[in-house]
Amino acid sequence: MNAPFRICFVCTGNICRSPMAESVFRAHLAEDGLDGLVEVDSAGTGGWHEGDGADPRTVAVLRAGGYAHAHTARQFRSSWFDRLDLVIALDSGHLRALRSLAPTEQDAAKIRLLRSYATGAAVDAGQGQFPGLISNSDRTGDLDVPDPYYGGFAGFEECLEMIETASEGLLAAVRTALTARAMVTARASGPDAPRDPHRSRPKERA
């Protein structure tokens, strides 16, 4: 079986925006029947809240939206890049911090801004390991999901709305990537694939 497609959402402390994005996107995957093929989690660029639950306002806005939620905050580690297919930053500051942690250029190419998937811009399906995941993250304009931590409940509601909108575009990109991965796997295991010299040959009939 193929390994699951792994995504990690990243914000500052992993108690507001990224756990919200994790819950929303997990719900989208379940609705689309992809929850068995994609693994989703979240983390923060800093470790100030490691071990804590999500901010109570995050929990409240998720419950109001009908989203399931269970969360323990943690800090993103550079070593995680190797097992992740996509790292989603919630704002441009997280994008820069994650790129500074990326061990290789290939790892840095996995990092995208969440709201870049809400722009509606066309993607180049011929680039990258997973076609469709190359979002228009260099588009001018503010693609940040603003930090609601120091504001009121309305700010959390605004973040949820932004995340929901962007998640629809991200889901389409992930769906395309999964299709491309399946095609690559099918070609590799097809009749023209190299024969395994260790595989036993069928016995000839007498």
mmCIF file of N, CA and C in Angstrom, residues 137-185:
data_model
loop_
_atom_site.group_PDB
_atom_site.id
_atom_site.type_symbol
_atom_site.label_atom_id
_atom_site.label_comp_id
_atom_site.label_asym_id
_atom_site.label_seq_id
_atom_site.Cartn_x
_atom_site.Cartn_y
_atom_site.Cartn_z
ATOM 1 N N SER A 137 1.620 31.122 -4.709
ATOM 2 C CA SER A 137 2.013 31.697 -3.429
ATOM 3 C C SER A 137 2.845 32.969 -3.572
ATOM 4 N N ASP A 138 3.295 33.323 -4.783
ATOM 5 C CA ASP A 138 4.063 34.546 -4.979
ATOM 6 C C ASP A 138 3.180 35.697 -5.454
ATOM 7 N N ARG A 139 1.877 35.494 -5.496
ATOM 8 C CA ARG A 139 0.936 36.516 -5.917
ATOM 9 C C ARG A 139 1.056 37.726 -4.989
ATOM 10 N N THR A 140 1.030 38.953 -5.569
ATOM 11 C CA THR A 140 1.110 40.143 -4.733
ATOM 12 C C THR A 140 -0.183 40.305 -3.946
ATOM 13 N N GLY A 141 -0.088 40.952 -2.820
ATOM 14 C CA GLY A 141 -1.257 41.125 -1.970
ATOM 15 C C GLY A 141 -1.101 40.349 -0.688
ATOM 16 N N ASP A 142 -1.991 40.594 0.223
ATOM 17 C CA ASP A 142 -1.896 39.993 1.541
ATOM 18 C C ASP A 142 -2.634 38.667 1.557
ATOM 19 N N LEU A 143 -1.913 37.579 1.703
ATOM 20 C CA LEU A 143 -2.502 36.249 1.779
ATOM 21 C C LEU A 143 -2.458 35.689 3.195
ATOM 22 N N ASP A 144 -2.175 36.541 4.164
ATOM 23 C CA ASP A 144 -2.099 36.089 5.551
ATOM 24 C C ASP A 144 -3.485 35.797 6.130
ATOM 25 N N VAL A 145 -3.548 34.766 6.957
ATOM 26 C CA VAL A 145 -4.679 34.608 7.871
ATOM 27 C C VAL A 145 -4.260 35.351 9.137
ATOM 28 N N PRO A 146 -4.905 36.467 9.472
ATOM 29 C CA PRO A 146 -4.430 37.301 10.590
ATOM 30 C C PRO A 146 -4.531 36.591 11.930
ATOM 31 N N ASP A 147 -3.597 36.920 12.815
ATOM 32 C CA ASP A 147 -3.564 36.323 14.142
ATOM 33 C C ASP A 147 -4.696 36.921 14.993
ATOM 34 N N PRO A 148 -5.641 36.086 15.450
ATOM 35 C CA PRO A 148 -6.770 36.620 16.221
ATOM 36 C C PRO A 148 -6.521 36.667 17.734
ATOM 37 N N TYR A 149 -5.338 36.247 18.164
ATOM 38 C CA TYR A 149 -5.086 35.991 19.585
ATOM 39 C C TYR A 149 -5.387 37.194 20.481
ATOM 40 N N TYR A 150 -4.999 38.396 20.033
ATOM 41 C CA TYR A 150 -5.142 39.576 20.890
ATOM 42 C C TYR A 150 -6.460 40.313 20.660
ATOM 43 N N GLY A 151 -7.344 39.741 19.859
ATOM 44 C CA GLY A 151 -8.618 40.378 19.590
ATOM 45 C C GLY A 151 -9.780 39.636 20.224
ATOM 46 N N GLY A 152 -10.967 39.937 19.740
ATOM 47 C CA GLY A 152 -12.164 39.317 20.279
ATOM 48 C C GLY A 152 -12.601 38.107 19.474
ATOM 49 N N PHE A 153 -13.773 37.600 19.816
ATOM 50 C CA PHE A 153 -14.295 36.392 19.192
ATOM 51 C C PHE A 153 -14.542 36.589 17.692
ATOM 52 N N ALA A 154 -14.874 37.807 17.292
ATOM 53 C CA ALA A 154 -15.140 38.084 15.880
ATOM 54 C C ALA A 154 -13.915 37.792 15.016
ATOM 55 N N GLY A 155 -12.729 38.037 15.583
ATOM 56 C CA GLY A 155 -11.506 37.752 14.833
ATOM 57 C C GLY A 155 -11.329 36.269 14.564
ATOM 58 N N PHE A 156 -11.737 35.441 15.493
ATOM 59 C CA PHE A 156 -11.664 33.997 15.315
ATOM 60 C C PHE A 156 -12.676 33.538 14.263
ATOM 61 N N GLU A 157 -13.842 34.152 14.258
ATOM 62 C CA GLU A 157 -14.845 33.835 13.247
ATOM 63 C C GLU A 157 -14.343 34.215 11.853
ATOM 64 N N GLU A 158 -13.655 35.359 11.761
ATOM 65 C CA GLU A 158 -13.100 35.791 10.483
ATOM 66 C C GLU A 158 -12.035 34.803 10.001
ATOM 67 N N CYS A 159 -11.186 34.347 10.912
ATOM 68 C CA CYS A 159 -10.164 33.358 10.560
ATOM 69 C C CYS A 159 -10.797 32.072 10.053
ATOM 70 N N LEU A 160 -11.836 31.629 10.726
ATOM 71 C CA LEU A 160 -12.501 30.402 10.300
ATOM 72 C C LEU A 160 -13.044 30.538 8.887
ATOM 73 N N GLU A 161 -13.632 31.685 8.582
ATOM 74 C CA GLU A 161 -14.178 31.900 7.244
ATOM 75 C C GLU A 161 -13.075 31.854 6.185
ATOM 76 N N MET A 162 -11.941 32.502 6.468
ATOM 77 C CA MET A 162 -10.808 32.482 5.534
ATOM 78 C C MET A 162 -10.298 31.060 5.339
ATOM 79 N N ILE A 163 -10.184 30.327 6.428
ATOM 80 C CA ILE A 163 -9.667 28.962 6.377
ATOM 81 C C ILE A 163 -10.612 28.056 5.593
ATOM 82 N N GLU A 164 -11.906 28.211 5.816
ATOM 83 C CA GLU A 164 -12.881 27.393 5.090
ATOM 84 C C GLU A 164 -12.794 27.638 3.585
ATOM 85 N N THR A 165 -12.680 28.901 3.195
ATOM 86 C CA THR A 165 -12.599 29.232 1.778
ATOM 87 C C THR A 165 -11.336 28.661 1.142
ATOM 88 N N ALA A 166 -10.205 28.828 1.813
ATOM 89 C CA ALA A 166 -8.944 28.324 1.272
ATOM 90 C C ALA A 166 -8.900 26.806 1.255
ATOM 91 N N SER A 167 -9.555 26.174 2.205
ATOM 92 C CA SER A 167 -9.526 24.713 2.292
ATOM 93 C C SER A 167 -10.169 24.056 1.078
ATOM 94 N N GLU A 168 -11.142 24.707 0.486
ATOM 95 C CA GLU A 168 -11.780 24.153 -0.703
ATOM 96 C C GLU A 168 -10.779 24.056 -1.851
ATOM 97 N N GLY A 169 -9.976 25.102 -2.031
ATOM 98 C CA GLY A 169 -8.956 25.073 -3.069
ATOM 99 C C GLY A 169 -7.847 24.087 -2.766
ATOM 100 N N LEU A 170 -7.459 24.010 -1.492
ATOM 101 C CA LEU A 170 -6.426 23.053 -1.098
ATOM 102 C C LEU A 170 -6.906 21.628 -1.321
ATOM 103 N N LEU A 171 -8.160 21.361 -1.013
ATOM 104 C CA LEU A 171 -8.707 20.024 -1.218
ATOM 105 C C LEU A 171 -8.638 19.631 -2.689
ATOM 106 N N ALA A 172 -8.975 20.557 -3.572
ATOM 107 C CA ALA A 172 -8.903 20.267 -5.005
ATOM 108 C C ALA A 172 -7.473 19.958 -5.425
ATOM 109 N N ALA A 173 -6.509 20.706 -4.871
ATOM 110 C CA ALA A 173 -5.104 20.470 -5.205
ATOM 111 C C ALA A 173 -4.629 19.117 -4.693
ATOM 112 N N VAL A 174 -5.034 18.759 -3.488
ATOM 113 C CA VAL A 174 -4.637 17.470 -2.923
ATOM 114 C C VAL A 174 -5.276 16.330 -3.703
ATOM 115 N N ARG A 175 -6.526 16.513 -4.104
ATOM 116 C CA ARG A 175 -7.200 15.492 -4.909
ATOM 117 C C ARG A 175 -6.433 15.250 -6.215
ATOM 118 N N THR A 176 -5.987 16.332 -6.846
ATOM 119 C CA THR A 176 -5.204 16.220 -8.078
ATOM 120 C C THR A 176 -3.886 15.508 -7.823
ATOM 121 N N ALA A 177 -3.251 15.836 -6.688
ATOM 122 C CA ALA A 177 -1.976 15.211 -6.348
ATOM 123 C C ALA A 177 -2.143 13.717 -6.108
ATOM 124 N N LEU A 178 -3.216 13.323 -5.459
ATOM 125 C CA LEU A 178 -3.462 11.910 -5.196
ATOM 126 C C LEU A 178 -3.709 11.147 -6.495
ATOM 127 N N THR A 179 -4.418 11.783 -7.425
ATOM 128 C CA THR A 179 -4.652 11.155 -8.723
ATOM 129 C C THR A 179 -3.344 10.956 -9.467
ATOM 130 N N ALA A 180 -2.483 11.981 -9.438
ATOM 131 C CA ALA A 180 -1.189 11.880 -10.103
ATOM 132 C C ALA A 180 -0.327 10.804 -9.469
ATOM 133 N N ARG A 181 -0.353 10.722 -8.158
ATOM 134 C CA ARG A 181 0.424 9.700 -7.457
ATOM 135 C C ARG A 181 -0.064 8.304 -7.829
ATOM 136 N N ALA A 182 -1.384 8.137 -7.913
ATOM 137 C CA ALA A 182 -1.951 6.838 -8.267
ATOM 138 C C ALA A 182 -1.553 6.432 -9.685
ATOM 139 N N MET A 183 -1.494 7.403 -10.591
ATOM 140 C CA MET A 183 -1.100 7.118 -11.973
ATOM 141 C C MET A 183 0.356 6.686 -12.043
ATOM 142 N N VAL A 184 1.202 7.364 -11.255
ATOM 143 C CA VAL A 184 2.623 6.990 -11.224
ATOM 144 C C VAL A 184 2.784 5.578 -10.683
ATOM 145 N N THR A 185 2.044 5.260 -9.632
ATOM 146 C CA THR A 185 2.112 3.925 -9.044
ATOM 147 C C THR A 185 1.624 2.869 -10.021
#
